[in-house]
mmCIF file of C-alpha atoms in Angstrom:
data_model
loop_
_atom_site.group_PDB
_atom_site.id
_atom_site.type_symbol
_atom_site.label_atom_id
_atom_site.label_comp_id
_atom_site.label_asym_id
_atom_site.label_seq_id
_atom_site.Cartn_x
_atom_site.Cartn_y
_atom_site.Cartn_z
ATOM 1 C CA UNK L 1 0.000 0.000 0.000
ATOM 2 C CA UNK L 2 2.324 2.712 -1.296
ATOM 3 C CA UNK L 3 1.475 6.047 -2.884
ATOM 4 C CA UNK L 4 4.058 7.338 -5.327
ATOM 5 C CA UNK L 5 4.788 7.953 -8.988
ATOM 6 C CA UNK L 6 4.456 5.248 -11.597
ATOM 7 C CA UNK L 7 6.142 1.967 -10.760
ATOM 8 C CA UNK L 8 7.108 3.115 -7.266
ATOM 9 C CA UNK L 9 3.432 2.934 -6.218
ATOM 10 C CA UNK L 10 1.972 -0.351 -4.981
ATOM 11 C CA UNK L 11 -1.541 -1.811 -4.997
ATOM 12 C CA UNK L 12 -3.241 -4.764 -3.354
ATOM 13 C CA UNK L 13 -5.950 -6.518 -5.366
ATOM 14 C CA UNK L 14 -7.190 -3.686 -7.609
ATOM 15 C CA UNK L 15 -10.599 -4.471 -9.121
ATOM 16 C CA UNK L 16 -12.716 -1.722 -10.694
ATOM 17 C CA UNK L 17 -11.629 1.207 -12.857
ATOM 18 C CA UNK L 18 -13.237 4.494 -13.857
ATOM 19 C CA UNK L 19 -11.890 7.398 -15.899
ATOM 20 C CA UNK L 20 -12.913 11.016 -15.417
ATOM 21 C CA UNK L 21 -12.954 13.773 -18.032
ATOM 22 C CA UNK L 22 -9.703 15.299 -16.758
ATOM 23 C CA UNK L 23 -7.528 12.273 -17.430
ATOM 24 C CA UNK L 24 -7.552 10.788 -13.945
ATOM 25 C CA UNK L 25 -7.996 7.068 -13.414
ATOM 26 C CA UNK L 26 -9.718 5.807 -10.259
ATOM 27 C CA UNK L 27 -9.168 2.332 -8.873
ATOM 28 C CA UNK L 28 -11.456 0.419 -6.524
ATOM 29 C CA UNK L 29 -8.790 -1.419 -4.571
ATOM 30 C CA UNK L 30 -10.190 -4.333 -2.599
ATOM 31 C CA UNK L 31 -7.105 -5.382 -0.677
ATOM 32 C CA UNK L 32 -6.402 -1.925 0.717
ATOM 33 C CA UNK L 33 -10.075 -0.950 1.225
ATOM 34 C CA UNK L 34 -9.403 2.230 -0.723
ATOM 35 C CA UNK L 35 -10.197 4.273 -3.789
ATOM 36 C CA UNK L 36 -6.899 5.283 -5.387
ATOM 37 C CA UNK L 37 -6.356 7.985 -8.021
ATOM 38 C CA UNK L 38 -3.800 7.883 -10.832
ATOM 39 C CA UNK L 39 -3.044 11.134 -12.654
ATOM 40 C CA UNK L 40 -2.302 9.691 -16.067
ATOM 41 C CA UNK L 41 -0.235 12.663 -17.228
ATOM 42 C CA UNK L 42 2.301 12.265 -14.422
ATOM 43 C CA UNK L 43 1.707 8.744 -13.139
ATOM 44 C CA UNK L 44 1.182 10.038 -9.591
ATOM 45 C CA UNK L 45 -0.798 7.623 -7.407
ATOM 46 C CA UNK L 46 -2.606 8.938 -4.312
ATOM 47 C CA UNK L 47 -5.339 7.675 -2.009
ATOM 48 C CA UNK L 48 -8.589 9.397 -2.935
ATOM 49 C CA UNK L 49 -10.893 7.919 -0.290
ATOM 50 C CA UNK L 50 -10.765 5.232 2.368
ATOM 51 C CA UNK L 51 -7.646 3.195 2.992
ATOM 52 C CA UNK L 52 -6.128 4.752 6.055
ATOM 53 C CA UNK L 53 -2.490 4.697 7.097
ATOM 54 C CA UNK L 54 -1.691 1.045 7.837
ATOM 55 C CA UNK L 55 0.342 -1.124 5.491
ATOM 56 C CA UNK L 56 -2.807 -2.824 4.218
ATOM 57 C CA UNK L 57 -5.353 -0.061 4.696
ATOM 58 C CA UNK L 58 -8.172 -0.095 7.218
ATOM 59 C CA UNK L 59 -11.553 -1.681 6.609
ATOM 60 C CA UNK L 60 -14.830 -0.453 8.028
ATOM 61 C CA UNK L 61 -18.072 1.321 7.227
ATOM 62 C CA UNK L 62 -17.632 4.978 8.010
ATOM 63 C CA UNK L 63 -19.113 7.916 6.128
ATOM 64 C CA UNK L 64 -16.640 10.793 6.204
ATOM 65 C CA UNK L 65 -14.399 12.850 3.941
ATOM 66 C CA UNK L 66 -11.560 11.354 1.889
ATOM 67 C CA UNK L 67 -9.200 9.085 3.778
ATOM 68 C CA UNK L 68 -11.255 9.406 6.977
ATOM 69 C CA UNK L 69 -13.975 7.307 5.305
ATOM 70 C CA UNK L 70 -13.826 3.522 5.461
ATOM 71 C CA UNK L 71 -14.692 0.820 2.927
ATOM 72 C CA UNK L 72 -14.572 -2.965 3.107
ATOM 73 C CA UNK L 73 -13.221 -4.476 -0.108
ATOM 74 C CA UNK L 74 -14.668 -2.017 -2.651
ATOM 75 C CA UNK L 75 -14.823 -3.685 -6.062
ATOM 76 C CA UNK L 76 -16.728 -1.535 -8.561
ATOM 77 C CA UNK L 77 -16.676 2.165 -9.342
ATOM 78 C CA UNK L 78 -18.445 4.404 -11.835
ATOM 79 C CA UNK L 79 -18.473 8.168 -12.407
ATOM 80 C CA UNK L 80 -21.649 9.997 -13.429
ATOM 81 C CA UNK L 81 -21.784 12.709 -16.098
ATOM 82 C CA UNK L 82 -21.761 15.282 -13.300
ATOM 83 C CA UNK L 83 -18.597 13.898 -11.713
ATOM 84 C CA UNK L 84 -20.169 12.012 -8.819
ATOM 85 C CA UNK L 85 -18.610 8.646 -7.909
ATOM 86 C CA UNK L 86 -20.552 5.536 -6.966
ATOM 87 C CA UNK L 87 -18.826 2.535 -5.414
ATOM 88 C CA UNK L 88 -19.938 -1.054 -4.927
ATOM 89 C CA UNK L 89 -18.589 -1.659 -1.420
ATOM 90 C CA UNK L 90 -18.599 -5.447 -1.567
ATOM 91 C CA UNK L 91 -18.032 -6.653 1.979
ATOM 92 C CA UNK L 92 -20.174 -3.877 3.408
ATOM 93 C CA UNK L 93 -23.000 -4.949 1.064
ATOM 94 C CA UNK L 94 -23.524 -1.252 0.385
ATOM 95 C CA UNK L 95 -23.442 1.358 -2.360
ATOM 96 C CA UNK L 96 -21.414 4.434 -1.490
ATOM 97 C CA UNK L 97 -21.369 7.914 -3.048
ATOM 98 C CA UNK L 98 -18.381 10.259 -3.282
ATOM 99 C CA UNK L 99 -19.186 13.866 -4.135
ATOM 100 C CA UNK L 100 -17.015 16.673 -5.511
ATOM 101 C CA UNK L 101 -15.743 17.448 -2.013
ATOM 102 C CA UNK L 102 -14.670 13.791 -1.551
ATOM 103 C CA UNK L 103 -17.415 13.308 1.018
ATOM 104 C CA UNK L 104 -18.341 9.629 1.238
ATOM 105 C CA UNK L 105 -21.928 8.681 2.093
ATOM 106 C CA UNK L 106 -23.831 5.405 2.084
ATOM 107 C CA UNK L 107 -26.829 5.626 -0.246
ATOM 108 C CA UNK L 108 -28.111 2.033 -0.279
ATOM 109 C CA UNK L 109 -27.678 -1.213 1.606
ATOM 110 C CA UNK L 110 -26.019 -1.918 4.931
ATOM 111 C CA UNK L 111 -23.364 -4.156 6.442
ATOM 112 C CA UNK L 112 -25.590 -7.197 6.869
ATOM 113 C CA UNK L 113 -26.097 -9.210 3.663
ATOM 114 C CA UNK L 114 -29.576 -9.988 2.360
ATOM 115 C CA UNK L 115 -31.929 -9.755 -0.579
ATOM 116 C CA UNK L 116 -34.502 -7.043 0.031
ATOM 117 C CA UNK L 117 -35.979 -4.480 -2.350
ATOM 118 C CA UNK L 118 -37.423 -1.293 -0.934
ATOM 119 C CA UNK L 119 -36.263 2.037 0.392
ATOM 120 C CA UNK L 120 -32.562 2.495 -0.275
ATOM 121 C CA UNK L 121 -31.151 2.216 3.230
ATOM 122 C CA UNK L 122 -33.387 -0.681 4.264
ATOM 123 C CA UNK L 123 -32.668 -2.626 1.048
ATOM 124 C CA UNK L 124 -30.117 -5.423 1.222
ATOM 125 C CA UNK L 125 -27.403 -6.652 -1.135
ATOM 126 C CA UNK L 126 -25.115 -9.670 -0.911
ATOM 127 C CA UNK L 127 -21.588 -9.138 -2.166
ATOM 128 C CA UNK L 128 -22.219 -6.513 -4.893
ATOM 129 C CA UNK L 129 -19.266 -6.189 -7.278
ATOM 130 C CA UNK L 130 -20.085 -4.389 -10.544
ATOM 131 C CA UNK L 131 -21.789 -1.009 -10.854
ATOM 132 C CA UNK L 132 -22.818 1.144 -13.814
ATOM 133 C CA UNK L 133 -24.973 4.173 -14.581
ATOM 134 C CA UNK L 134 -27.213 4.980 -17.547
ATOM 135 C CA UNK L 135 -28.049 8.222 -19.352
ATOM 136 C CA UNK L 136 -31.011 8.794 -17.030
ATOM 137 C CA UNK L 137 -28.864 8.622 -13.886
ATOM 138 C CA UNK L 138 -30.160 5.200 -12.856
ATOM 139 C CA UNK L 139 -27.599 2.978 -11.138
ATOM 140 C CA UNK L 140 -27.286 -0.743 -11.864
ATOM 141 C CA UNK L 141 -25.547 -3.146 -9.509
ATOM 142 C CA UNK L 142 -24.298 -6.647 -10.229
ATOM 143 C CA UNK L 143 -25.439 -8.184 -6.944
ATOM 144 C CA UNK L 144 -23.154 -11.167 -7.248
ATOM 145 C CA UNK L 145 -24.211 -13.476 -4.444
ATOM 146 C CA UNK L 146 -27.892 -12.744 -5.080
ATOM 147 C CA UNK L 147 -27.556 -13.731 -8.763
ATOM 148 C CA UNK L 148 -29.333 -10.544 -9.761
ATOM 149 C CA UNK L 149 -29.037 -7.125 -11.343
ATOM 150 C CA UNK L 150 -30.441 -4.483 -9.020
ATOM 151 C CA UNK L 151 -31.468 -0.964 -10.009
ATOM 152 C CA UNK L 152 -31.275 2.166 -7.898
ATOM 153 C CA UNK L 153 -33.482 4.618 -9.825
ATOM 154 C CA UNK L 154 -32.384 8.239 -10.132
ATOM 155 C CA UNK L 155 -33.066 10.040 -6.901
ATOM 156 C CA UNK L 156 -31.491 7.044 -5.109
ATOM 157 C CA UNK L 157 -34.341 6.543 -2.658
ATOM 158 C CA UNK L 158 -35.176 2.936 -3.530
ATOM 159 C CA UNK L 159 -33.745 -0.369 -4.758
ATOM 160 C CA UNK L 160 -35.545 -2.762 -7.124
ATOM 161 C CA UNK L 161 -34.571 -6.006 -8.813
ATOM 162 C CA UNK L 162 -34.109 -5.237 -12.508
ATOM 163 C CA UNK L 163 -33.266 -8.734 -13.765
ATOM 164 C CA UNK L 164 -32.578 -12.160 -12.337
ATOM 165 C CA UNK L 165 -33.229 -13.257 -8.796
ATOM 166 C CA UNK L 166 -31.748 -15.152 -5.925
ATOM 167 C CA UNK L 167 -31.942 -18.565 -7.658
ATOM 168 C CA UNK L 168 -28.917 -19.273 -9.880
ATOM 169 C CA UNK L 169 -29.478 -20.327 -13.493
ATOM 170 C CA UNK L 170 -28.723 -19.514 -17.126
ATOM 171 C CA UNK L 171 -32.106 -18.707 -18.630
ATOM 172 C CA UNK L 172 -32.728 -15.793 -20.971
ATOM 173 C CA UNK L 173 -35.991 -13.944 -20.476
ATOM 174 C CA UNK L 174 -37.524 -10.689 -19.339
ATOM 175 C CA UNK L 175 -36.571 -9.155 -16.022
ATOM 176 C CA UNK L 176 -36.929 -11.508 -13.086
ATOM 177 C CA UNK L 177 -37.844 -14.394 -15.409
ATOM 178 C CA UNK L 178 -34.183 -14.460 -16.482
ATOM 179 C CA UNK L 179 -31.556 -16.129 -14.304
ATOM 180 C CA UNK L 180 -27.850 -15.449 -13.698
ATOM 181 C CA UNK L 181 -25.087 -17.286 -11.884
ATOM 182 C CA UNK L 182 -22.914 -14.834 -9.972
ATOM 183 C CA UNK L 183 -23.033 -11.761 -12.252
ATOM 184 C CA UNK L 184 -19.761 -9.954 -11.773
ATOM 185 C CA UNK L 185 -19.247 -6.831 -13.806
ATOM 186 C CA UNK L 186 -21.631 -4.546 -15.648
ATOM 187 C CA UNK L 187 -21.343 -1.697 -18.152
ATOM 188 C CA UNK L 188 -23.909 0.498 -19.890
ATOM 189 C CA UNK L 189 -23.721 1.760 -23.472
ATOM 190 C CA UNK L 190 -25.064 5.048 -24.829
ATOM 191 C CA UNK L 191 -28.383 3.397 -25.695
ATOM 192 C CA UNK L 192 -28.857 2.228 -22.077
ATOM 193 C CA UNK L 193 -28.194 -1.420 -22.908
ATOM 194 C CA UNK L 194 -26.443 -3.245 -20.094
ATOM 195 C CA UNK L 195 -23.732 -5.865 -20.628
ATOM 196 C CA UNK L 196 -22.962 -8.309 -17.834
ATOM 197 C CA UNK L 197 -20.153 -10.784 -17.243
ATOM 198 C CA UNK L 198 -22.052 -13.794 -15.892
ATOM 199 C CA UNK L 199 -19.199 -15.440 -14.035
ATOM 200 C CA UNK L 200 -20.720 -18.754 -12.970
ATOM 201 C CA UNK L 201 -22.156 -19.384 -16.443
ATOM 202 C CA UNK L 202 -19.103 -18.162 -18.398
ATOM 203 C CA UNK L 203 -21.546 -16.065 -20.453
ATOM 204 C CA UNK L 204 -21.746 -12.468 -21.617
ATOM 205 C CA UNK L 205 -25.322 -11.269 -21.241
ATOM 206 C CA UNK L 206 -27.110 -8.219 -22.644
ATOM 207 C CA UNK L 207 -30.044 -6.539 -20.926
ATOM 208 C CA UNK L 208 -32.095 -4.084 -22.974
ATOM 209 C CA UNK L 209 -33.839 -1.062 -21.417
ATOM 210 C CA UNK L 210 -37.029 -3.173 -21.643
ATOM 211 C CA UNK L 211 -35.331 -5.740 -19.324
ATOM 212 C CA UNK L 212 -34.926 -8.410 -22.002
ATOM 213 C CA UNK L 213 -31.934 -10.588 -21.076
ATOM 214 C CA UNK L 214 -30.110 -12.258 -23.984
ATOM 215 C CA UNK L 215 -26.930 -14.333 -23.948
ATOM 216 C CA UNK L 216 -24.614 -12.881 -26.598
ATOM 217 C CA UNK L 217 -21.422 -14.853 -25.962
ATOM 218 C CA UNK L 218 -20.489 -18.233 -24.532
ATOM 219 C CA UNK L 219 -21.291 -21.899 -24.968
ATOM 220 C CA UNK L 220 -25.043 -21.704 -24.599
ATOM 221 C CA UNK L 221 -25.511 -25.185 -26.049
ATOM 222 C CA UNK L 222 -23.577 -26.874 -23.269
ATOM 223 C CA UNK L 223 -25.475 -28.990 -20.772
ATOM 224 C CA UNK L 224 -22.962 -27.812 -18.172
ATOM 225 C CA UNK L 225 -23.514 -24.102 -17.414
ATOM 226 C CA UNK L 226 -20.027 -23.917 -15.919
ATOM 227 C CA UNK L 227 -18.471 -24.975 -19.231
ATOM 228 C CA UNK L 228 -15.199 -23.150 -19.741
ATOM 229 C CA UNK L 229 -13.060 -22.658 -22.792
ATOM 230 C CA UNK L 230 -11.021 -20.261 -24.847
ATOM 231 C CA UNK L 231 -12.559 -20.630 -28.287
ATOM 232 C CA UNK L 232 -12.666 -17.596 -30.570
ATOM 233 C CA UNK L 233 -15.820 -17.599 -32.674
ATOM 234 C CA UNK L 234 -18.883 -15.478 -33.424
ATOM 235 C CA UNK L 235 -21.449 -15.108 -30.686
ATOM 236 C CA UNK L 236 -22.737 -18.380 -29.267
ATOM 237 C CA UNK L 237 -20.865 -21.620 -29.904
#
């Protein structure tokens, strides 16, 4: 856990990445419980939020400013069009917000794991990893251990299940009729389509704004949903 320039800096289990409009790269660093910033022009690495001063950072769930805040294995990070950061704080089962003043607040979930839709701070996640945001300022969370994609609509007052559900599977379908097996990462394109790495199925899934889930890559014909391989081809093989 070393801040510095270029190769003199050190990380511990970096997971998620996000790039701002000023050429700064932000890293959700699980092993150090921190959000680190890399100024790409100079290579300077600093701690943006969380972490602390120990050799391996300090874990916790504390809303505060900058390095006074605490995370517990943050894995995903996304930046909105207005420069607000949202973090999937995996072991806290929470979604955190970082504003322009580097103030960290919890906007959804809590330390205890669960699977509950409802008002944001009473909702429950279980090991969320990926996070993305669409053009309408809706957040989407790959809720890994709940095998689901959760939505936090703009305004961030509630949490709903957008697709999938707690039962693992590999079915395409609409919304909660589809099934996932440990969805891991998630990105949103300019048309508000979501793309999900479905880890347990070794699939790439697409979710349209109408909640239609379609498998677009992977061995969908296999009778073993955990089928692995490294075959280059077109689409489904």
